[in-house]
Amino acid sequence: MPSPDLPNIDSASFRVPDLQQLLPAARATHAPRIALLYGSVRERSYSRLLTEEAARLLQAMGAEPRIFDPRGLPQPDGAPEDHPKVQELRALAQWSEGMVWCSPERHGAMSGILKSQIDWIPLALGAVRPTQGKTLAVMQVSGGSQSFNAVNQLRVLGRWMRMLTIPNQSSVAKAFLEFEEDGRMKPSPYYDRVVDVMEELVKFTLLTRDSAACLVDRYSERREGAEALSRRVNLRSI
């Protein structure tokens, strides 16, 4: 087959996808690192209770879960970036190989508390992109009938943060009926779905974490980087 005519392509930046590049020579052996964010600071927060249940499941599946407590996190741009809670959140994002975002649905949308956490995680920290190529599972709780507004919005944010959002998701309706007084989730189809979601998240994390750099390597960014390097090299001395 003759080579296609692609006059707009920068041949130096163009890559043919190669299966071997997606098969790492060595795989990490440590437990998958999963950061969990929830979107409410109420004393009895159902998004927190659902997140805690998810963390128990992740631990049982061999992962290492860490939950971020949003209490004390300032509003985005309402404090300097060296604020202790901001630094804690950013360090957790960099440490993680996957994430769980769980929000209550308020006025048909995710909560501002969860959005603030995501807004504090930048697309880049120096040369490090703290979320790019990492896996993501999304969940929500509702006070009324089942809805998917919050998880749909979280999927949009996951794409914007360049994450690999898994297909499955959890939406728990009438959450006040789904938890015992001690905060544990009752057995139900909703609970079974949470198990499904965490199982899928661990599988996708194990599958992609060693290939994440290759999966998110982009022609446009390689080309942009090459042009920037060329400009620096060709810059005349003053």
One Martini backbone bead per residue (centre of mass of N, CA, C, O) as a GRO file, in nm:
protein
  238
    1MET     BB    1   0.094   0.036   0.025
    2PRO     BB    2   0.086   0.350  -0.012
    3SER     BB    3   0.171   0.640   0.099
    4PRO     BB    4   0.030   0.886   0.240
    5ASP     BB    5  -0.076   1.215   0.186
    6LEU     BB    6   0.084   1.439   0.443
    7PRO     BB    7   0.157   1.769   0.444
    8ASN     BB    8   0.080   1.845   0.763
    9ILE     BB    9   0.305   1.666   0.860
   10ASP     BB   10   0.538   1.604   1.114
   11SER     BB   11   0.768   1.362   1.086
   12ALA     BB   12   0.927   1.397   1.361
   13SER     BB   13   0.636   1.365   1.537
   14PHE     BB   14   0.555   1.110   1.412
   15ARG     BB   15   0.356   0.814   1.508
   16VAL     BB   16   0.335   0.470   1.524
   17PRO     BB   17   0.149   0.263   1.669
   18ASP     BB   18   0.277   0.038   1.932
   19LEU     BB   19   0.234  -0.239   2.113
   20GLN     BB   20   0.513  -0.258   2.259
   21GLN     BB   21   0.485   0.022   2.406
   22LEU     BB   22   0.232  -0.105   2.585
   23LEU     BB   23   0.459  -0.323   2.686
   24PRO     BB   24   0.615  -0.349   2.953
   25ALA     BB   25   0.901  -0.487   3.078
   26ALA     BB   26   0.792  -0.372   3.357
   27ARG     BB   27   0.604  -0.416   3.654
   28ALA     BB   28   0.438  -0.310   3.899
   29THR     BB   29   0.401  -0.433   4.258
   30HIS     BB   30   0.239  -0.238   4.386
   31ALA     BB   31  -0.018  -0.101   4.511
   32PRO     BB   32  -0.274   0.059   4.411
   33ARG     BB   33  -0.314   0.415   4.391
   34ILE     BB   34  -0.593   0.563   4.567
   35ALA     BB   35  -0.781   0.851   4.536
   36LEU     BB   36  -1.031   1.015   4.749
   37LEU     BB   37  -1.321   1.215   4.673
   38TYR     BB   38  -1.548   1.440   4.840
   39GLY     BB   39  -1.870   1.666   4.860
   40SER     BB   40  -1.883   1.690   5.195
   41VAL     BB   41  -1.914   1.844   5.548
   42ARG     BB   42  -2.105   1.688   5.684
   43GLU     BB   43  -2.149   1.485   5.943
   44ARG     BB   44  -2.365   1.327   5.749
   45SER     BB   45  -2.205   1.208   5.478
   46TYR     BB   46  -2.281   1.024   5.197
   47SER     BB   47  -2.028   1.064   5.027
   48ARG     BB   48  -1.838   0.969   5.251
   49LEU     BB   49  -1.961   0.690   5.308
   50LEU     BB   50  -1.919   0.586   5.019
   51THR     BB   51  -1.613   0.629   5.015
   52GLU     BB   52  -1.547   0.441   5.254
   53GLU     BB   53  -1.660   0.189   5.118
   54ALA     BB   54  -1.471   0.196   4.875
   55ALA     BB   55  -1.207   0.173   5.038
   56ARG     BB   56  -1.261  -0.108   5.151
   57LEU     BB   57  -1.273  -0.249   4.878
   58LEU     BB   58  -0.994  -0.171   4.774
   59GLN     BB   59  -0.837  -0.310   4.998
   60ALA     BB   60  -0.954  -0.597   4.940
   61MET     BB   61  -0.824  -0.569   4.628
   62GLY     BB   62  -0.511  -0.447   4.689
   63ALA     BB   63  -0.526  -0.156   4.754
   64GLU     BB   64  -0.435   0.200   4.815
   65PRO     BB   65  -0.622   0.402   5.010
   66ARG     BB   66  -0.695   0.767   5.000
   67ILE     BB   67  -0.851   1.019   5.191
   68PHE     BB   68  -0.985   1.333   5.142
   69ASP     BB   69  -1.022   1.615   5.353
   70PRO     BB   70  -1.203   1.917   5.284
   71ARG     BB   71  -1.155   2.042   5.540
   72GLY     BB   72  -1.006   2.367   5.501
   73LEU     BB   73  -1.044   2.421   5.211
   74PRO     BB   74  -1.007   2.657   5.002
   75GLN     BB   75  -1.086   2.855   4.774
   76PRO     BB   76  -1.019   2.921   4.474
   77ASP     BB   77  -0.792   3.187   4.509
   78GLY     BB   78  -0.823   3.224   4.846
   79ALA     BB   79  -0.523   3.113   4.839
   80PRO     BB   80  -0.231   3.003   4.853
   81GLU     BB   81  -0.053   2.727   4.729
   82ASP     BB   82   0.087   2.682   5.032
   83HIS     BB   83  -0.141   2.564   5.150
   84PRO     BB   84  -0.177   2.282   5.329
   85LYS     BB   85  -0.431   2.162   5.179
   86VAL     BB   86  -0.325   2.197   4.895
   87GLN     BB   87  -0.067   2.030   4.929
   88GLU     BB   88  -0.210   1.770   5.008
   89LEU     BB   89  -0.375   1.734   4.748
   90ARG     BB   90  -0.140   1.740   4.541
   91ALA     BB   91   0.018   1.504   4.659
   92LEU     BB   92  -0.207   1.296   4.618
   93ALA     BB   93  -0.227   1.322   4.310
   94GLN     BB   94   0.069   1.236   4.253
   95TRP     BB   95   0.062   0.956   4.402
   96SER     BB   96  -0.148   0.862   4.226
   97GLU     BB   97  -0.314   0.619   3.981
   98GLY     BB   98  -0.600   0.682   4.102
   99MET     BB   99  -0.959   0.772   4.117
  100VAL     BB  100  -1.225   0.902   4.335
  101TRP     BB  101  -1.542   1.056   4.266
  102CYS     BB  102  -1.774   1.201   4.514
  103SER     BB  103  -2.113   1.327   4.483
  104PRO     BB  104  -2.348   1.527   4.543
  105GLU     BB  105  -2.669   1.630   4.448
  106ARG     BB  106  -2.706   1.981   4.356
  107HIS     BB  107  -2.910   2.132   4.164
  108GLY     BB  108  -2.818   1.921   3.932
  109ALA     BB  109  -2.523   1.894   4.069
  110MET     BB  110  -2.239   1.929   4.175
  111SER     BB  111  -2.046   2.017   4.421
  112GLY     BB  112  -1.845   2.275   4.523
  113ILE     BB  113  -1.646   2.107   4.692
  114LEU     BB  114  -1.548   1.922   4.465
  115LYS     BB  115  -1.472   2.138   4.257
  116SER     BB  116  -1.251   2.270   4.431
  117GLN     BB  117  -1.060   2.033   4.433
  118ILE     BB  118  -1.019   2.017   4.126
  119ASP     BB  119  -0.925   2.319   4.090
  120TRP     BB  120  -0.653   2.268   4.266
  121ILE     BB  121  -0.584   2.080   4.025
  122PRO     BB  122  -0.362   2.098   3.800
  123LEU     BB  123  -0.241   2.018   3.488
  124ALA     BB  124   0.032   2.150   3.610
  125LEU     BB  125   0.356   2.074   3.786
  126GLY     BB  126   0.551   2.182   3.601
  127ALA     BB  127   0.638   1.867   3.457
  128VAL     BB  128   0.380   1.770   3.613
  129ARG     BB  129   0.091   1.562   3.566
  130PRO     BB  130  -0.132   1.465   3.815
  131THR     BB  131  -0.370   1.317   3.605
  132GLN     BB  132  -0.247   1.210   3.362
  133GLY     BB  133  -0.341   0.874   3.286
  134LYS     BB  134  -0.538   0.834   3.505
  135THR     BB  135  -0.768   0.689   3.682
  136LEU     BB  136  -1.146   0.692   3.693
  137ALA     BB  137  -1.410   0.718   3.933
  138VAL     BB  138  -1.771   0.767   3.950
  139MET     BB  139  -1.991   0.925   4.200
  140GLN     BB  140  -2.327   0.933   4.358
  141VAL     BB  141  -2.564   1.117   4.556
  142SER     BB  142  -2.916   1.109   4.651
  143GLY     BB  143  -3.221   1.226   4.795
  144GLY     BB  144  -3.368   1.102   4.560
  145SER     BB  145  -3.393   1.008   4.276
  146GLN     BB  146  -3.238   0.885   4.025
  147SER     BB  147  -2.922   1.018   3.904
  148PHE     BB  148  -2.661   1.166   3.650
  149ASN     BB  149  -2.546   1.456   3.667
  150ALA     BB  150  -2.281   1.438   3.831
  151VAL     BB  151  -2.133   1.211   3.672
  152ASN     BB  152  -2.137   1.360   3.404
  153GLN     BB  153  -1.963   1.598   3.499
  154LEU     BB  154  -1.719   1.429   3.595
  155ARG     BB  155  -1.647   1.325   3.314
  156VAL     BB  156  -1.573   1.595   3.194
  157LEU     BB  157  -1.344   1.654   3.396
  158GLY     BB  158  -1.175   1.402   3.339
  159ARG     BB  159  -1.113   1.481   3.049
  160TRP     BB  160  -0.981   1.756   3.115
  161MET     BB  161  -0.765   1.594   3.311
  162ARG     BB  162  -0.670   1.340   3.143
  163MET     BB  163  -0.844   1.087   3.206
  164LEU     BB  164  -0.932   0.738   3.272
  165THR     BB  165  -1.255   0.673   3.244
  166ILE     BB  166  -1.458   0.452   3.345
  167PRO     BB  167  -1.754   0.310   3.250
  168ASN     BB  168  -1.838   0.280   3.524
  169GLN     BB  169  -2.097   0.357   3.781
  170SER     BB  170  -2.240   0.549   4.066
  171SER     BB  171  -2.596   0.574   4.181
  172VAL     BB  172  -2.746   0.687   4.484
  173ALA     BB  173  -3.055   0.665   4.596
  174LYS     BB  174  -3.173   0.758   4.874
  175ALA     BB  175  -2.925   0.754   5.085
  176PHE     BB  176  -3.070   0.756   5.371
  177LEU     BB  177  -3.153   0.433   5.318
  178GLU     BB  178  -2.837   0.297   5.265
  179PHE     BB  179  -2.764   0.348   5.579
  180GLU     BB  180  -2.647   0.298   5.867
  181GLU     BB  181  -2.584   0.437   6.171
  182ASP     BB  182  -2.265   0.350   6.140
  183GLY     BB  183  -2.221   0.401   5.803
  184ARG     BB  184  -2.301   0.147   5.669
  185MET     BB  185  -2.375  -0.025   5.395
  186LYS     BB  186  -2.627  -0.172   5.255
  187PRO     BB  187  -2.763  -0.428   5.111
  188SER     BB  188  -2.763  -0.397   4.745
  189PRO     BB  189  -2.757  -0.297   4.424
  190TYR     BB  190  -2.586  -0.051   4.493
  191TYR     BB  191  -2.357  -0.202   4.626
  192ASP     BB  192  -2.285  -0.386   4.388
  193ARG     BB  193  -2.198  -0.148   4.206
  194VAL     BB  194  -1.961  -0.056   4.374
  195VAL     BB  195  -1.803  -0.312   4.338
  196ASP     BB  196  -1.781  -0.296   4.033
  197VAL     BB  197  -1.629  -0.024   4.018
  198MET     BB  198  -1.377  -0.102   4.187
  199GLU     BB  199  -1.293  -0.341   4.016
  200GLU     BB  200  -1.254  -0.182   3.753
  201LEU     BB  201  -1.046   0.019   3.857
  202VAL     BB  202  -0.824  -0.181   3.927
  203LYS     BB  203  -0.794  -0.306   3.649
  204PHE     BB  204  -0.725  -0.044   3.492
  205THR     BB  205  -0.479   0.031   3.662
  206LEU     BB  206  -0.310  -0.223   3.610
  207LEU     BB  207  -0.317  -0.194   3.293
  208THR     BB  208  -0.211   0.138   3.269
  209ARG     BB  209   0.019   0.251   3.462
  210ASP     BB  210   0.275   0.152   3.273
  211SER     BB  211   0.130   0.311   2.999
  212ALA     BB  212   0.047   0.613   3.034
  213ALA     BB  213   0.260   0.775   2.874
  214CYS     BB  214   0.179   0.648   2.599
  215LEU     BB  215  -0.132   0.700   2.592
  216VAL     BB  216  -0.077   1.039   2.626
  217ASP     BB  217   0.083   1.066   2.377
  218ARG     BB  218   0.119   1.354   2.157
  219TYR     BB  219   0.158   1.502   1.864
  220SER     BB  220   0.102   1.804   1.933
  221GLU     BB  221   0.309   1.809   2.173
  222ARG     BB  222   0.558   1.724   2.022
  223ARG     BB  223   0.551   1.957   1.821
  224GLU     BB  224   0.552   2.190   2.021
  225GLY     BB  225   0.818   2.108   2.162
  226ALA     BB  226   1.000   2.124   1.910
  227GLU     BB  227   0.951   2.425   1.852
  228ALA     BB  228   1.051   2.535   2.122
  229LEU     BB  229   1.336   2.421   2.100
  230SER     BB  230   1.414   2.562   1.838
  231ARG     BB  231   1.389   2.852   1.945
  232ARG     BB  232   1.606   2.826   2.166
  233VAL     BB  233   1.846   2.738   1.984
  234ASN     BB  234   1.801   2.997   1.771
  235LEU     BB  235   1.872   3.199   1.975
  236ARG     BB  236   2.014   3.485   2.008
  237SER     BB  237   2.262   3.646   2.138
  238ILE     BB  238   2.296   3.944   2.353
   0.00000   0.00000   0.00000
